[in-house]
Amino acid sequence: MPLIPNFETEESKRGYYSLGKGYSFIGSRQPGGNAEYVVMPESSCFILPDDITEIEGAFFEPVTVGIHPILMAGGCKDKNVVIVGVGTIGMLAMQSAKALGAKTVTAIDISDEKLALAKELGADYVINSSKEKENQEIEFLEIIKFDQLILETAGVPQTFKLSLELAGPRAQLALVGTLHKDLLLGYKEYEQILRKELTIIGSWMNYSKPFPGDEWEVTINLFRNKKIVINPLIEEVVNSDKYIKKVIGLNGYPANGKILLKWD
């Protein structure tokens, strides 16, 4: 678990480990997994069960990122779950929601390729939001407009606004993606939150009490029961030399899938 909480804060004592001051984080605030050896406290070591592979273990953290807001929303059983943005986090959240009893799961993105994969991985509906709405999409929104849980995973202003537009009456909207641009909200857009009586859930990391939390136990069960498919989400497993070249070659843009570093 990359989070190193400050267990002495009142937030941590309440189980809000990522919300208190003084925490550290392996991979951003201190050196992370792109090294042959990493120093971390024992509390951040998550022991994989014998029936979970190392490759599956590499996906535990991103899987728990999607499960965290689902648990904060009281679960997703019998809800119409909408995933806005199906990158790696979105694809994993989509599969998790399906496995955890969602009534329907919808994937929304601007990439036909990603949406085709989402359909293959179990999405009931897929919508390309960059194309003009067709009648069937409008009908679809009527079908799923109640008991909605929307997970915004893309982290761009447009997808937040799209999520408000898609939301039905008293929908839950969980914000998972991190914005890197200013969000300018018009009064009409803000009014949608009021008029629809939306519940907005902010999601920061993936932990609960007792540390690291139910998110990680749920993830064990999902992998153990073969509910998460990861092979299509892996671009390549490479050694250290090739890994460096692959990451530099991205030039700051996202990869098509996860590039996994395996030490020789």
XYZ file of N, CA and C in Angstrom:
792
model
N 0.861 -1.183 0.000
C 0.000 0.000 0.000
C 0.894 1.228 0.000
N 0.814 2.083 -1.019
C 1.761 3.197 -1.099
C 1.578 4.275 -0.035
N 0.386 4.379 0.564
C 0.181 5.386 1.600
C 0.916 4.988 2.881
N 1.620 5.962 3.454
C 2.215 5.800 4.788
C 1.508 6.793 5.698
N 0.448 6.366 6.382
C -0.333 7.315 7.180
C 0.430 7.826 8.395
N -0.002 8.968 8.868
C 0.400 9.421 10.198
C -0.684 8.897 11.146
N -0.420 7.773 11.773
C -1.440 7.091 12.563
C -1.829 7.858 13.829
N -1.082 8.925 14.147
C -1.355 9.672 15.378
C -2.412 10.752 15.195
N -2.786 11.063 13.970
C -3.774 12.126 13.757
C -5.171 11.639 14.126
N -6.035 12.591 14.438
C -7.421 12.244 14.759
C -8.114 11.635 13.553
N -7.742 12.117 12.345
C -8.334 11.558 11.126
C -8.013 10.071 11.005
N -6.737 9.721 11.237
C -6.344 8.316 11.132
C -7.050 7.460 12.188
N -7.203 8.004 13.391
C -7.874 7.249 14.444
C -9.330 6.970 14.081
N -9.887 7.824 13.226
C -11.260 7.604 12.752
C -11.301 6.767 11.469
N -10.129 6.410 10.949
C -10.065 5.608 9.729
C -9.938 6.409 8.463
N -9.739 7.735 8.583
C -9.596 8.595 7.405
C -8.104 8.796 7.120
N -7.424 7.725 6.787
C -5.957 7.727 6.763
C -5.364 8.704 5.749
N -6.041 8.913 4.638
C -5.494 9.788 3.602
C -5.922 11.243 3.772
N -6.652 11.533 4.830
C -7.198 12.878 5.009
C -6.480 13.680 6.089
N -5.621 13.022 6.854
C -4.901 13.728 7.912
C -3.581 14.294 7.412
N -3.013 15.188 8.179
C -1.729 15.791 7.808
C -0.578 14.851 8.189
N 0.549 15.055 7.510
C 1.760 14.352 7.902
C 1.930 12.976 7.314
N 1.082 12.593 6.337
C 1.297 11.294 5.716
C 2.364 11.401 4.632
N 2.920 10.257 4.274
C 3.834 10.185 3.139
C 3.262 9.211 2.126
N 3.895 9.134 0.973
C 3.349 8.305 -0.098
C 4.503 7.755 -0.929
N 4.575 6.427 -0.999
C 5.633 5.782 -1.766
C 5.347 5.967 -3.254
N 6.272 6.606 -3.944
C 6.084 6.830 -5.373
C 5.839 8.275 -5.742
N 5.561 9.118 -4.735
C 5.438 10.555 -5.039
C 6.196 11.382 -3.999
N 5.911 11.187 -2.728
C 6.615 11.947 -1.691
C 7.937 11.295 -1.295
N 8.095 10.055 -1.670
C 9.388 9.385 -1.491
C 9.526 8.328 -2.584
N 10.753 7.850 -2.875
C 10.973 6.941 -4.014
C 10.076 5.712 -3.967
N 9.648 5.289 -5.151
C 8.682 4.199 -5.231
C 9.185 2.953 -5.923
N 8.283 2.308 -6.656
C 8.533 0.969 -7.168
C 9.429 0.866 -8.378
N 9.904 1.990 -8.925
C 10.830 1.916 -10.059
C 12.262 1.732 -9.567
N 12.421 0.944 -8.521
C 13.731 0.693 -7.943
C 13.792 -0.778 -7.556
N 15.016 -1.313 -7.552
C 15.149 -2.733 -7.234
C 14.787 -3.001 -5.774
N 15.080 -2.028 -4.910
C 14.731 -2.141 -3.497
C 14.001 -0.879 -3.057
N 12.990 -1.057 -2.224
C 12.216 0.071 -1.711
C 12.115 -0.074 -0.197
N 12.393 1.011 0.516
C 12.267 1.006 1.975
C 10.893 1.541 2.352
N 10.180 0.795 3.173
C 8.848 1.228 3.607
C 8.563 0.622 4.969
N 7.642 1.214 5.718
C 7.270 0.621 7.007
C 6.481 -0.676 6.792
N 6.535 -1.532 7.771
C 5.816 -2.808 7.672
C 4.319 -2.588 7.456
N 3.784 -1.483 8.008
C 2.346 -1.217 7.882
C 1.912 -1.028 6.433
N 2.856 -0.700 5.548
C 2.508 -0.494 4.140
C 2.743 -1.738 3.284
N 3.099 -2.848 3.925
C 3.335 -4.097 3.184
C 2.048 -4.925 3.183
N 1.540 -5.198 2.007
C 0.314 -5.999 1.865
C 0.725 -7.371 1.340
N 0.558 -8.388 2.154
C 0.984 -9.739 1.790
C -0.065 -10.374 0.878
N 0.372 -10.768 -0.320
C -0.561 -11.398 -1.256
C -0.825 -12.841 -0.843
N -2.084 -13.268 -0.887
C -2.377 -14.686 -0.648
C -1.681 -15.554 -1.708
N -1.454 -16.814 -1.368
C -0.725 -17.703 -2.270
C -1.411 -17.883 -3.621
N -2.742 -17.741 -3.648
C -3.460 -17.982 -4.906
C -3.614 -16.716 -5.751
N -2.934 -15.636 -5.386
C -2.942 -14.395 -6.170
C -1.564 -14.225 -6.808
N -1.529 -13.985 -8.114
C -0.253 -13.866 -8.812
C 0.366 -12.483 -8.600
N 1.667 -12.376 -8.901
C 2.344 -11.082 -8.792
C 1.735 -10.054 -9.751
N 1.378 -10.502 -10.951
C 0.773 -9.580 -11.928
C -0.557 -9.062 -11.396
N -1.363 -9.949 -10.815
C -2.622 -9.503 -10.199
C -2.331 -8.540 -9.058
N -1.275 -8.832 -8.293
C -0.899 -7.954 -7.188
C -0.573 -6.550 -7.646
N 0.013 -6.433 -8.843
C 0.349 -5.113 -9.382
C -0.899 -4.288 -9.685
N -2.060 -4.958 -9.762
C -3.316 -4.261 -10.058
C -4.147 -3.993 -8.806
N -3.693 -4.437 -7.638
C -4.501 -4.262 -6.436
C -4.770 -2.793 -6.152
N -3.732 -1.976 -6.186
C -3.917 -0.564 -5.834
C -4.917 0.126 -6.763
N -4.789 0.019 -8.095
C -5.798 0.670 -8.952
C -7.195 0.084 -8.817
N -7.311 -1.220 -8.525
C -8.649 -1.784 -8.301
C -9.295 -1.144 -7.074
N -8.518 -1.006 -5.989
C -9.084 -0.444 -4.764
C -9.488 1.016 -4.926
N -8.843 1.728 -5.860
C -9.218 3.123 -6.123
C -10.676 3.207 -6.588
N -11.109 2.234 -7.384
C -12.506 2.219 -7.835
C -13.465 1.677 -6.795
N -13.001 0.763 -5.981
C -13.873 0.167 -4.964
C -14.152 1.150 -3.826
N -13.172 2.004 -3.508
C -13.322 2.956 -2.396
C -14.595 3.811 -2.524
N -14.835 4.502 -3.656
C -16.065 5.299 -3.747
C -17.329 4.453 -3.779
N -17.227 3.228 -4.299
C -18.398 2.346 -4.289
C -18.804 2.036 -2.845
N -17.816 1.754 -2.008
C -18.120 1.474 -0.600
C -18.629 2.727 0.108
N -18.047 3.908 -0.218
C -18.522 5.146 0.408
C -19.961 5.459 0.024
N -20.362 4.980 -1.163
C -21.735 5.215 -1.626
C -22.710 4.188 -1.066
N -22.215 3.305 -0.172
C -23.086 2.288 0.407
C -23.204 1.049 -0.448
N -22.243 0.874 -1.364
C -22.266 -0.271 -2.269
C -22.977 0.058 -3.566
N -23.005 -0.908 -4.469
C -23.644 -0.659 -5.773
C -24.677 -1.711 -6.129
N -25.029 -2.557 -5.196
C -26.009 -3.608 -5.478
C -27.331 -3.005 -5.921
N -27.834 -3.496 -7.056
C -29.113 -3.067 -7.637
C -29.113 -1.612 -8.092
N -27.940 -1.020 -8.235
C -27.850 0.346 -8.748
C -27.439 0.337 -10.220
N -27.792 1.403 -10.910
C -27.337 1.618 -12.282
C -26.039 2.405 -12.212
N -24.927 1.715 -12.430
C -23.611 2.321 -12.296
C -23.143 2.839 -13.645
N -22.689 4.086 -13.661
C -22.186 4.713 -14.885
C -20.727 5.084 -14.662
N -19.842 4.590 -15.505
C -18.420 4.911 -15.421
C -18.094 5.918 -16.513
N -17.723 7.117 -16.127
C -17.386 8.166 -17.095
C -15.863 8.209 -17.227
N -15.365 7.664 -18.343
C -13.930 7.564 -18.571
C -13.440 6.154 -18.284
N -13.132 5.386 -19.341
C -12.732 3.998 -19.117
C -11.266 3.783 -19.509
N -10.385 4.512 -18.784
C -8.979 4.155 -18.794
C -8.804 2.942 -17.882
N -7.595 2.716 -17.399
C -7.349 1.542 -16.554
C -8.218 1.561 -15.294
N -8.254 2.704 -14.590
C -9.068 2.803 -13.369
C -10.540 2.569 -13.690
N -11.025 3.191 -14.762
C -12.426 3.046 -15.137
C -12.786 1.620 -15.504
N -11.916 0.953 -16.259
C -12.175 -0.450 -16.654
C -12.236 -1.352 -15.426
N -11.338 -1.128 -14.485
C -11.320 -1.943 -13.271
C -12.537 -1.644 -12.396
N -12.915 -0.361 -12.294
C -14.100 0.019 -11.520
C -15.360 -0.571 -12.137
N -15.403 -0.587 -13.459
C -16.557 -1.152 -14.173
C -16.716 -2.635 -13.853
N -15.611 -3.380 -13.913
C -15.666 -4.810 -13.613
C -16.014 -5.055 -12.146
N -15.474 -4.209 -11.267
C -15.758 -4.352 -9.833
C -17.240 -4.129 -9.550
N -17.803 -3.085 -10.153
C -19.222 -2.783 -9.945
C -20.102 -3.935 -10.423
N -19.744 -4.489 -11.562
C -20.497 -5.618 -12.108
C -20.467 -6.790 -11.128
N -19.276 -7.070 -10.607
C -19.116 -8.200 -9.692
C -19.796 -7.960 -8.356
N -19.946 -6.695 -7.963
C -20.513 -6.362 -6.658
C -22.021 -6.136 -6.713
N -22.647 -6.546 -7.812
C -24.107 -6.605 -7.845
C -24.828 -5.447 -8.502
N -24.124 -4.639 -9.300
C -24.802 -3.532 -9.987
C -25.917 -4.071 -10.888
N -27.000 -3.328 -10.950
C -28.121 -3.712 -11.820
C -27.720 -3.603 -13.279
N -27.116 -2.471 -13.635
C -26.534 -2.281 -14.964
C -25.224 -1.529 -14.795
N -24.329 -1.703 -15.757
C -23.084 -0.954 -15.772
C -22.920 -0.335 -17.157
N -22.694 0.966 -17.174
C -22.548 1.713 -18.421
C -21.170 2.337 -18.492
N -20.526 2.220 -19.648
C -19.217 2.831 -19.874
C -19.364 3.990 -20.843
N -18.786 5.141 -20.489
C -18.834 6.325 -21.343
C -17.416 6.818 -21.581
N -17.078 7.054 -22.844
C -15.743 7.515 -23.201
C -15.837 8.153 -24.582
N -14.698 8.679 -25.053
C -14.660 9.250 -26.410
C -13.882 8.338 -27.356
N -13.436 7.185 -26.868
C -12.665 6.248 -27.686
C -13.501 5.016 -27.999
N -13.776 4.787 -29.270
C -14.527 3.594 -29.674
C -13.766 2.324 -29.307
N -12.438 2.392 -29.370
C -11.612 1.226 -29.036
C -11.782 0.839 -27.567
N -11.730 1.851 -26.689
C -11.909 1.572 -25.261
C -13.325 1.082 -24.971
N -14.295 1.647 -25.650
C -15.682 1.245 -25.421
C -15.926 -0.187 -25.895
N -15.269 -0.569 -26.993
C -15.392 -1.952 -27.474
C -14.827 -2.913 -26.434
N -13.698 -2.539 -25.834
C -13.111 -3.377 -24.790
C -14.013 -3.415 -23.559
N -14.604 -2.266 -23.202
C -15.514 -2.221 -22.058
C -16.689 -3.172 -22.265
N -17.204 -3.199 -23.474
C -18.308 -4.112 -23.802
C -17.859 -5.554 -23.650
N -16.646 -5.824 -24.115
C -16.076 -7.168 -24.018
C -15.896 -7.586 -22.553
N -15.582 -6.612 -21.701
C -15.335 -6.899 -20.289
C -16.605 -6.852 -19.435
N -17.772 -6.674 -20.083
C -19.015 -6.830 -19.343
C -19.932 -5.639 -19.241
N -19.594 -4.507 -19.859
C -20.494 -3.346 -19.797
C -21.827 -3.670 -20.470
N -22.912 -3.273 -19.826
C -24.240 -3.494 -20.427
C -24.512 -2.484 -21.533
N -24.039 -1.257 -21.337
C -24.220 -0.202 -22.329
C -22.902 0.537 -22.505
N -22.656 1.021 -23.705
C -21.499 1.884 -23.955
C -21.968 3.088 -24.770
N -21.382 4.250 -24.473
C -21.750 5.478 -25.179
C -20.487 6.273 -25.483
N -20.344 6.680 -26.733
C -19.268 7.585 -27.115
C -19.793 9.008 -26.969
N -19.326 9.713 -25.955
C -19.872 11.035 -25.636
C -19.423 12.115 -26.617
N -18.471 11.800 -27.509
C -18.010 12.795 -28.473
C -18.902 12.835 -29.708
N -19.815 11.870 -29.816
C -20.698 11.808 -30.974
C -22.069 12.336 -30.587
N -22.779 12.781 -31.601
C -24.105 13.338 -31.332
C -25.009 12.287 -30.722
N -25.803 12.720 -29.783
C -26.734 11.786 -29.151
C -27.756 11.300 -30.170
N -27.973 10.000 -30.152
C -28.999 9.410 -30.997
C -30.198 9.069 -30.131
N -31.317 8.789 -30.794
C -32.546 8.524 -30.054
C -32.380 7.385 -29.052
N -31.630 6.344 -29.457
C -31.494 5.195 -28.564
C -30.724 5.558 -27.300
N -29.803 6.534 -27.413
C -29.070 6.957 -26.227
C -29.982 7.710 -25.270
N -30.866 8.518 -25.823
C -31.820 9.251 -24.993
C -32.747 8.260 -24.286
N -33.188 7.242 -25.022
C -34.037 6.209 -24.427
C -33.283 5.461 -23.334
N -32.007 5.196 -23.595
C -31.179 4.492 -22.615
C -31.088 5.292 -21.316
N -30.887 6.605 -21.427
C -30.776 7.443 -20.231
C -32.064 7.416 -19.422
N -33.186 7.240 -20.081
C -34.454 7.114 -19.363
C -34.499 5.805 -18.590
N -33.915 4.747 -19.175
C -33.944 3.426 -18.548
C -33.163 3.428 -17.244
N -32.009 4.122 -17.227
C -31.120 4.026 -16.062
C -31.124 5.293 -15.198
N -32.108 6.131 -15.336
C -32.015 7.433 -14.664
C -32.272 7.365 -13.160
N -32.840 6.261 -12.659
C -33.054 6.135 -11.216
C -32.007 5.199 -10.601
N -31.799 5.348 -9.293
C -30.850 4.494 -8.555
C -29.478 4.512 -9.212
N -29.017 5.700 -9.524
C -27.746 5.858 -10.234
C -26.578 6.072 -9.286
N -25.462 5.429 -9.630
C -24.166 5.747 -9.041
C -23.220 6.030 -10.200
N -22.771 7.272 -10.305
C -21.869 7.677 -11.384
C -20.456 7.807 -10.825
N -19.500 7.151 -11.472
C -18.093 7.288 -11.092
C -17.385 8.076 -12.182
N -16.943 9.291 -11.849
C -16.190 10.115 -12.804
C -14.710 9.810 -12.588
N -14.092 9.129 -13.559
C -12.710 8.684 -13.390
C -11.731 9.387 -14.323
N -12.241 10.200 -15.248
C -11.358 10.818 -16.253
C -10.596 12.022 -15.694
N -11.231 12.795 -14.839
C -10.564 13.925 -14.217
C -10.329 15.103 -15.133
N -11.321 15.428 -15.953
C -11.251 16.631 -16.784
C -12.551 17.412 -16.602
N -12.514 18.753 -16.735
C -13.727 19.542 -16.494
C -14.926 19.089 -17.319
N -14.682 18.702 -18.578
C -15.798 18.313 -19.453
C -16.529 17.078 -18.925
N -15.769 16.124 -18.369
C -16.429 14.902 -17.908
C -17.186 15.133 -16.601
N -16.738 16.092 -15.792
C -17.512 16.434 -14.597
C -18.853 17.038 -15.021
N -18.805 17.950 -15.991
C -20.043 18.570 -16.467
C -20.945 17.543 -17.147
N -20.343 16.613 -17.885
C -21.118 15.545 -18.516
C -21.800 14.687 -17.451
N -21.103 14.429 -16.363
C -21.671 13.623 -15.285
C -22.904 14.296 -14.684
N -22.836 15.622 -14.521
C -24.008 16.360 -14.023
C -25.186 16.231 -14.982
N -24.860 16.275 -16.271
C -25.909 16.185 -17.293
C -26.547 14.801 -17.304
N -25.737 13.771 -17.135
C -26.232 12.396 -17.177
C -26.999 12.006 -15.930
N -26.719 12.668 -14.832
C -27.276 12.269 -13.544
C -28.793 12.346 -13.529
N -29.403 11.318 -12.958
C -30.840 11.306 -12.772
C -31.213 11.842 -11.403
N -32.494 11.806 -11.065
C -32.947 12.311 -9.766
C -32.261 11.590 -8.603
N -31.702 12.356 -7.685
C -31.043 11.854 -6.476
C -29.926 10.859 -6.766
N -29.268 11.046 -7.873
C -28.124 10.198 -8.211
C -26.967 10.474 -7.265
N -26.103 9.486 -7.108
C -24.845 9.654 -6.389
C -23.748 9.853 -7.434
N -22.950 10.896 -7.259
C -21.858 11.189 -8.181
C -20.541 11.167 -7.414
N -19.726 10.154 -7.685
C -18.436 10.017 -7.015
C -17.335 10.539 -7.922
N -16.551 11.478 -7.407
C -15.467 12.093 -8.170
C -14.167 11.378 -7.823
N -13.639 10.634 -8.807
C -12.440 9.824 -8.602
C -11.242 10.442 -9.327
N -11.464 10.913 -10.553
C -10.390 11.500 -11.343
C -9.908 12.816 -10.736
N -8.601 13.066 -10.837
C -8.008 14.298 -10.300
C -7.901 15.347 -11.401
N -8.472 16.518 -11.166
C -8.408 17.603 -12.152
C -7.020 18.234 -12.169
N -6.553 18.567 -13.363
C -5.302 19.305 -13.521
C -5.529 20.625 -14.261
N -6.805 20.972 -14.421
C -7.191 22.256 -15.018
C -8.307 22.841 -14.178
N -8.454 24.172 -14.243
C -9.523 24.825 -13.489
C -10.888 24.392 -14.009
N -11.799 24.224 -13.077
C -13.179 23.896 -13.418
C -14.023 25.154 -13.268
N -14.583 25.623 -14.371
C -15.451 26.798 -14.349
C -16.891 26.323 -14.502
N -17.665 26.520 -13.456
C -19.023 25.994 -13.417
C -20.025 27.125 -13.554
N -20.836 27.061 -14.601
C -21.890 28.054 -14.785
C -23.022 27.836 -13.801
N -23.815 28.874 -13.602
C -24.864 28.759 -12.595
C -25.908 27.726 -12.982
N -26.138 27.532 -14.288
C -27.085 26.521 -14.740
C -26.580 25.112 -14.433
N -25.262 24.950 -14.558
C -24.674 23.641 -14.242
C -24.724 23.376 -12.738
N -24.402 24.388 -11.960
C -24.482 24.252 -10.510
C -25.923 23.938 -10.085
N -26.857 24.548 -10.782
C -28.268 24.363 -10.440
C -28.711 22.911 -10.613
N -28.042 22.197 -11.526
C -28.401 20.788 -11.719
C -28.190 19.983 -10.435
N -27.161 20.331 -9.673
C -26.902 19.643 -8.404
C -28.078 19.848 -7.459
N -28.605 21.067 -7.446
C -29.726 21.384 -6.558
C -31.021 20.762 -7.051
N -31.332 20.993 -8.318
C -32.621 20.564 -8.864
C -32.765 19.037 -8.881
N -31.656 18.340 -9.088
C -31.703 16.870 -9.097
C -31.445 16.274 -7.714
N -31.121 17.141 -6.753
C -30.807 16.705 -5.394
C -29.721 15.631 -5.410
N -28.613 15.966 -6.058
C -27.517 15.022 -6.217
C -26.693 14.910 -4.941
N -26.110 13.751 -4.743
C -25.130 13.534 -3.687
C -23.756 13.477 -4.338
N -22.868 14.399 -3.966
C -21.519 14.442 -4.521
C -20.558 13.802 -3.512
N -19.815 12.813 -3.969
C -18.870 12.101 -3.104
C -17.457 12.347 -3.627
N -16.624 12.938 -2.792
C -15.218 13.084 -3.149
C -14.458 11.841 -2.714
N -13.575 11.352 -3.582
C -12.830 10.135 -3.272
C -11.337 10.420 -3.373
N -10.628 10.238 -2.258
C -9.189 10.521 -2.218
C -8.467 9.276 -1.731
N -7.841 8.588 -2.648
C -7.128 7.321 -2.397
C -8.112 6.173 -2.155
N -7.777 5.238 -1.254
C -8.461 3.945 -1.279
C -8.285 3.153 0.022
N -8.529 3.820 1.151
C -8.262 3.180 2.436
C -9.425 3.395 3.401
N -9.589 2.450 4.328
C -10.591 2.585 5.381
C -10.125 1.794 6.594
N -10.873 1.882 7.667
C -10.489 1.274 8.942
C -10.971 -0.171 9.039
N -10.175 -1.097 9.575
C -8.770 -0.943 9.980
C -7.853 -0.975 8.757
N -6.762 -0.241 8.828
C -5.852 -0.066 7.703
C -5.384 -1.421 7.155
N -5.398 -1.660 5.839
C -5.734 -0.700 4.790
C -7.217 -0.610 4.481
N -8.042 -1.549 4.988
C -9.478 -1.402 4.840
C -10.149 -2.477 4.013
N -11.501 -2.392 3.980
C -12.305 -3.381 3.255
C -11.996 -3.407 1.761
N -11.571 -2.250 1.219
C -11.283 -2.182 -0.209
C -10.314 -3.287 -0.634
N -9.319 -3.522 0.202
C -8.262 -4.482 -0.126
C -8.736 -5.918 0.054
N -9.601 -6.157 1.032
C -10.167 -7.496 1.211
C -11.135 -7.826 0.072
N -11.929 -6.842 -0.337
C -12.847 -7.045 -1.461
C -12.054 -7.393 -2.713
N -10.927 -6.714 -2.906
C -10.105 -6.960 -4.089
C -9.557 -8.386 -4.101
N -9.147 -8.896 -2.932
C -8.709 -10.296 -2.856
C -9.807 -11.217 -3.381
N -11.032 -11.001 -2.908
C -12.142 -11.868 -3.311
C -12.459 -11.747 -4.795
N -12.358 -10.532 -5.343
C -12.634 -10.355 -6.766
C -11.628 -11.127 -7.621
N -10.360 -11.030 -7.269
C -9.353 -11.778 -8.027
C -9.478 -13.284 -7.778
N -9.730 -13.640 -6.540
C -9.842 -15.067 -6.203
C -10.994 -15.728 -6.959
N -12.070 -14.976 -7.164
C -13.236 -15.508 -7.871
C -13.230 -15.197 -9.359
N -12.054 -14.722 -9.855
C -11.863 -14.479 -11.297
C -12.875 -13.473 -11.861
N -13.159 -12.431 -11.080
C -14.115 -11.406 -11.509
C -13.440 -10.221 -12.198
N -12.112 -10.152 -12.135
C -11.377 -9.046 -12.746
C -10.467 -9.606 -13.845
N -10.648 -9.097 -15.053
C -9.798 -9.487 -16.183
C -8.780 -8.372 -16.399
N -7.493 -8.722 -16.373
C -6.465 -7.686 -16.468
C -5.612 -7.763 -17.732
N -5.568 -8.930 -18.379
C -4.660 -9.071 -19.539
C -4.871 -8.009 -20.614
N -6.120 -7.644 -20.979
C -6.303 -6.612 -22.009
C -5.855 -5.220 -21.571
N -5.615 -5.036 -20.257
C -5.229 -3.726 -19.727
C -3.719 -3.574 -19.607
N -2.986 -4.619 -19.974
C -1.527 -4.587 -19.888
C -0.948 -4.333 -21.277
N -0.205 -3.237 -21.409
C 0.456 -2.979 -22.695
C 1.673 -3.887 -22.858
N 2.481 -4.001 -21.792
C 3.671 -4.833 -21.889
C 4.283 -5.008 -20.495
N 4.916 -6.171 -20.299
C 5.727 -6.410 -19.104
C 7.182 -6.394 -19.557
N 7.977 -5.469 -19.023
C 9.323 -5.235 -19.570
C 10.373 -5.192 -18.459
N 11.633 -5.353 -18.864
C 12.738 -5.217 -17.906
C 13.067 -3.744 -17.713
N 14.051 -3.459 -16.871
C 14.318 -2.072 -16.471
C 14.765 -1.202 -17.647
N 15.632 -1.733 -18.515
C 16.116 -0.928 -19.649
C 14.971 -0.550 -20.581
N 14.159 -1.524 -20.922
C 13.054 -1.249 -21.850
C 11.990 -0.377 -21.179
N 11.821 -0.555 -19.876
C 10.842 0.241 -19.139
C 11.174 1.730 -19.245
N 12.446 2.056 -19.049
C 12.871 3.456 -19.127
C 12.555 4.031 -20.510
N 12.865 3.269 -21.547
C 12.613 3.725 -22.915
C 11.112 3.894 -23.174
N 10.317 2.964 -22.670
C 8.862 3.042 -22.883
C 8.273 4.275 -22.207
N 8.697 4.526 -20.965
C 8.139 5.660 -20.218
C 8.572 6.981 -20.845
N 9.862 7.099 -21.212
C 10.342 8.324 -21.869
C 9.606 8.536 -23.186
N 9.352 7.429 -23.894
C 8.663 7.521 -25.180
C 7.232 8.020 -25.090
N 6.623 7.917 -23.912
C 5.258 8.426 -23.734
C 5.209 9.947 -23.830
N 6.330 10.590 -23.472
C 6.430 12.055 -23.547
C 5.312 12.748 -22.767
N 4.975 12.166 -21.626
C 3.957 12.778 -20.767
C 2.542 12.362 -21.058
N 2.322 11.616 -22.149
C 0.969 11.176 -22.496
C 0.682 9.821 -21.853
N -0.583 9.479 -21.667
C -0.902 8.194 -21.041
C -0.587 7.026 -21.972
N -0.291 5.893 -21.373
C -0.054 4.675 -22.149
C -1.391 4.059 -22.555
N -1.360 3.167 -23.545
C -2.578 2.474 -23.967
C -3.022 1.453 -22.928
N -2.077 1.022 -22.123
C -2.366 0.095 -21.032
C -1.255 0.237 -20.011
N -1.301 -0.588 -18.976
C -0.262 -0.501 -17.946
C 1.054 -1.084 -18.474
N 2.122 -0.327 -18.268
C 3.469 -0.813 -18.567
C 4.040 -1.313 -17.246
N 4.244 -2.611 -17.148
C 4.680 -3.201 -15.888
C 6.182 -3.470 -15.914
N 6.840 -3.090 -14.827
C 8.276 -3.296 -14.679
C 8.515 -4.595 -13.923
N 9.244 -5.513 -14.566
C 9.605 -6.772 -13.907
C 11.136 -6.845 -13.856
N 11.660 -6.922 -12.637
C 13.112 -6.983 -12.489
C 13.638 -8.348 -12.904
N 14.730 -8.347 -13.655
C 15.347 -9.602 -14.090
C 15.875 -10.364 -12.880
